[in-house]
JSON list of C-alpha atoms in Angstrom, two decimals:
[
{"chain": "A", "resi": 547, "resn": "VAL", "atom": "CA", "xyz": [175.62, 69.99, 98.10]},
{"chain": "A", "resi": 548, "resn": "VAL", "atom": "CA", "xyz": [173.74, 73.18, 97.22]},
{"chain": "A", "resi": 549, "resn": "VAL", "atom": "CA", "xyz": [172.53, 71.81, 93.87]},
{"chain": "A", "resi": 550, "resn": "ASN", "atom": "CA", "xyz": [170.95, 68.66, 95.31]},
{"chain": "A", "resi": 551, "resn": "LEU", "atom": "CA", "xyz": [168.92, 70.36, 98.04]},
{"chain": "A", "resi": 552, "resn": "PRO", "atom": "CA", "xyz": [165.12, 70.19, 97.65]},
{"chain": "A", "resi": 553, "resn": "ALA", "atom": "CA", "xyz": [163.16, 73.40, 97.20]},
{"chain": "A", "resi": 554, "resn": "VAL", "atom": "CA", "xyz": [161.54, 74.52, 100.44]},
{"chain": "A", "resi": 555, "resn": "PRO", "atom": "CA", "xyz": [158.64, 76.98, 100.01]},
{"chain": "A", "resi": 556, "resn": "GLU", "atom": "CA", "xyz": [158.63, 79.72, 102.61]},
{"chain": "A", "resi": 557, "resn": "ALA", "atom": "CA", "xyz": [155.51, 81.16, 104.17]},
{"chain": "A", "resi": 558, "resn": "THR", "atom": "CA", "xyz": [154.91, 84.78, 103.19]},
{"chain": "A", "resi": 559, "resn": "SER", "atom": "CA", "xyz": [152.67, 87.47, 104.56]},
{"chain": "A", "resi": 560, "resn": "ALA", "atom": "CA", "xyz": [149.63, 88.79, 102.74]},
{"chain": "A", "resi": 561, "resn": "LEU", "atom": "CA", "xyz": [151.30, 92.20, 102.91]},
{"chain": "A", "resi": 562, "resn": "PHE", "atom": "CA", "xyz": [154.04, 91.02, 100.57]},
{"chain": "A", "resi": 563, "resn": "GLU", "atom": "CA", "xyz": [151.67, 89.39, 98.09]},
{"chain": "A", "resi": 564, "resn": "SER", "atom": "CA", "xyz": [149.55, 92.48, 97.44]},
{"chain": "A", "resi": 565, "resn": "ARG", "atom": "CA", "xyz": [149.34, 93.51, 93.77]},
{"chain": "A", "resi": 566, "resn": "LEU", "atom": "CA", "xyz": [149.73, 97.10, 94.93]},
{"chain": "A", "resi": 567, "resn": "TRP", "atom": "CA", "xyz": [153.50, 96.56, 95.03]},
{"chain": "A", "resi": 568, "resn": "GLU", "atom": "CA", "xyz": [153.49, 95.96, 91.28]},
{"chain": "A", "resi": 569, "resn": "GLY", "atom": "CA", "xyz": [151.86, 99.37, 90.87]},
{"chain": "A", "resi": 570, "resn": "VAL", "atom": "CA", "xyz": [154.33, 101.02, 93.22]},
{"chain": "A", "resi": 571, "resn": "GLY", "atom": "CA", "xyz": [157.21, 99.50, 91.28]},
{"chain": "A", "resi": 572, "resn": "ALA", "atom": "CA", "xyz": [155.73, 100.68, 87.98]},
{"chain": "A", "resi": 573, "resn": "VAL", "atom": "CA", "xyz": [155.29, 104.22, 89.33]},
{"chain": "A", "resi": 574, "resn": "LEU", "atom": "CA", "xyz": [158.88, 104.24, 90.59]},
{"chain": "A", "resi": 575, "resn": "PHE", "atom": "CA", "xyz": [160.15, 103.01, 87.23]},
{"chain": "A", "resi": 576, "resn": "VAL", "atom": "CA", "xyz": [158.13, 105.54, 85.23]},
{"chain": "A", "resi": 577, "resn": "PHE", "atom": "CA", "xyz": [159.17, 108.40, 87.52]},
{"chain": "A", "resi": 578, "resn": "THR", "atom": "CA", "xyz": [162.85, 107.44, 87.40]},
{"chain": "A", "resi": 579, "resn": "ALA", "atom": "CA", "xyz": [162.90, 106.93, 83.62]},
{"chain": "A", "resi": 580, "resn": "GLY", "atom": "CA", "xyz": [160.91, 110.12, 83.01]},
{"chain": "A", "resi": 581, "resn": "TYR", "atom": "CA", "xyz": [163.01, 112.16, 85.38]},
{"chain": "A", "resi": 582, "resn": "ARG", "atom": "CA", "xyz": [166.22, 111.03, 83.70]},
{"chain": "A", "resi": 583, "resn": "ALA", "atom": "CA", "xyz": [164.76, 111.59, 80.21]},
{"chain": "A", "resi": 584, "resn": "PHE", "atom": "CA", "xyz": [163.40, 115.10, 80.80]},
{"chain": "A", "resi": 585, "resn": "THR", "atom": "CA", "xyz": [166.05, 116.69, 83.01]},
{"chain": "A", "resi": 586, "resn": "ASP", "atom": "CA", "xyz": [169.67, 117.54, 82.35]},
{"chain": "A", "resi": 587, "resn": "GLY", "atom": "CA", "xyz": [170.61, 118.42, 85.92]},
{"chain": "A", "resi": 588, "resn": "TYR", "atom": "CA", "xyz": [170.07, 115.46, 88.21]},
{"chain": "A", "resi": 589, "resn": "ASN", "atom": "CA", "xyz": [168.83, 116.39, 91.71]},
{"chain": "A", "resi": 590, "resn": "MET", "atom": "CA", "xyz": [169.49, 113.35, 93.89]},
{"chain": "A", "resi": 591, "resn": "LEU", "atom": "CA", "xyz": [167.53, 114.70, 96.87]},
{"chain": "A", "resi": 592, "resn": "LEU", "atom": "CA", "xyz": [164.42, 115.33, 94.76]},
{"chain": "A", "resi": 593, "resn": "TRP", "atom": "CA", "xyz": [164.59, 111.86, 93.22]},
{"chain": "A", "resi": 594, "resn": "LEU", "atom": "CA", "xyz": [165.20, 110.19, 96.58]},
{"chain": "A", "resi": 595, "resn": "GLY", "atom": "CA", "xyz": [162.40, 112.17, 98.24]},
{"chain": "A", "resi": 596, "resn": "VAL", "atom": "CA", "xyz": [159.82, 111.32, 95.58]},
{"chain": "A", "resi": 597, "resn": "CYS", "atom": "CA", "xyz": [160.80, 107.64, 95.54]},
{"chain": "A", "resi": 598, "resn": "GLY", "atom": "CA", "xyz": [160.63, 107.51, 99.33]},
{"chain": "A", "resi": 599, "resn": "LEU", "atom": "CA", "xyz": [157.25, 109.22, 99.30]},
{"chain": "A", "resi": 600, "resn": "VAL", "atom": "CA", "xyz": [155.84, 106.78, 96.71]},
{"chain": "A", "resi": 601, "resn": "GLY", "atom": "CA", "xyz": [157.10, 103.83, 98.74]},
{"chain": "A", "resi": 602, "resn": "ALA", "atom": "CA", "xyz": [155.72, 105.25, 101.98]},
{"chain": "A", "resi": 603, "resn": "VAL", "atom": "CA", "xyz": [152.30, 105.85, 100.43]},
{"chain": "A", "resi": 604, "resn": "GLY", "atom": "CA", "xyz": [152.28, 102.28, 99.11]},
{"chain": "A", "resi": 605, "resn": "LEU", "atom": "CA", "xyz": [153.23, 100.94, 102.54]},
{"chain": "A", "resi": 606, "resn": "LEU", "atom": "CA", "xyz": [150.52, 103.02, 104.21]},
{"chain": "A", "resi": 607, "resn": "VAL", "atom": "CA", "xyz": [147.85, 101.80, 101.77]},
{"chain": "A", "resi": 608, "resn": "VAL", "atom": "CA", "xyz": [148.81, 98.13, 102.20]},
{"chain": "A", "resi": 609, "resn": "TRP", "atom": "CA", "xyz": [148.97, 98.51, 105.98]},
{"chain": "A", "resi": 610, "resn": "ARG", "atom": "CA", "xyz": [145.50, 100.11, 106.14]},
{"chain": "A", "resi": 611, "resn": "ARG", "atom": "CA", "xyz": [144.03, 97.38, 103.91]},
{"chain": "A", "resi": 612, "resn": "HIS", "atom": "CA", "xyz": [145.61, 94.66, 106.04]},
{"chain": "A", "resi": 613, "resn": "ARG", "atom": "CA", "xyz": [144.43, 96.33, 109.24]},
{"chain": "A", "resi": 614, "resn": "LYS", "atom": "CA", "xyz": [140.83, 96.54, 107.98]},
{"chain": "A", "resi": 615, "resn": "THR", "atom": "CA", "xyz": [140.92, 92.85, 106.99]},
{"chain": "A", "resi": 616, "resn": "ALA", "atom": "CA", "xyz": [142.36, 91.86, 110.37]},
{"chain": "A", "resi": 617, "resn": "LEU", "atom": "CA", "xyz": [139.76, 93.90, 112.26]},
{"chain": "A", "resi": 618, "resn": "ALA", "atom": "CA", "xyz": [136.91, 92.41, 110.22]},
{"chain": "A", "resi": 619, "resn": "ALA", "atom": "CA", "xyz": [138.14, 88.88, 110.90]},
{"chain": "A", "resi": 620, "resn": "ALA", "atom": "CA", "xyz": [138.41, 89.46, 114.65]}
]
């Protein structure tokens, strides 16, 4: 039954389709890989804090861009 179902495209928001998320993912990857490569003692709180900060900054930038676009259209 699951195999024979047709593909149904879902509507997505412009917030999710922003190329900024690719950059945020790349920054998170580089930070995580670099942090693990250059440190012997792993500080989970530092890693979690920096990753959360990078994600929050990305969310703030996308939200401000979307807000400006929505205000200009209105």
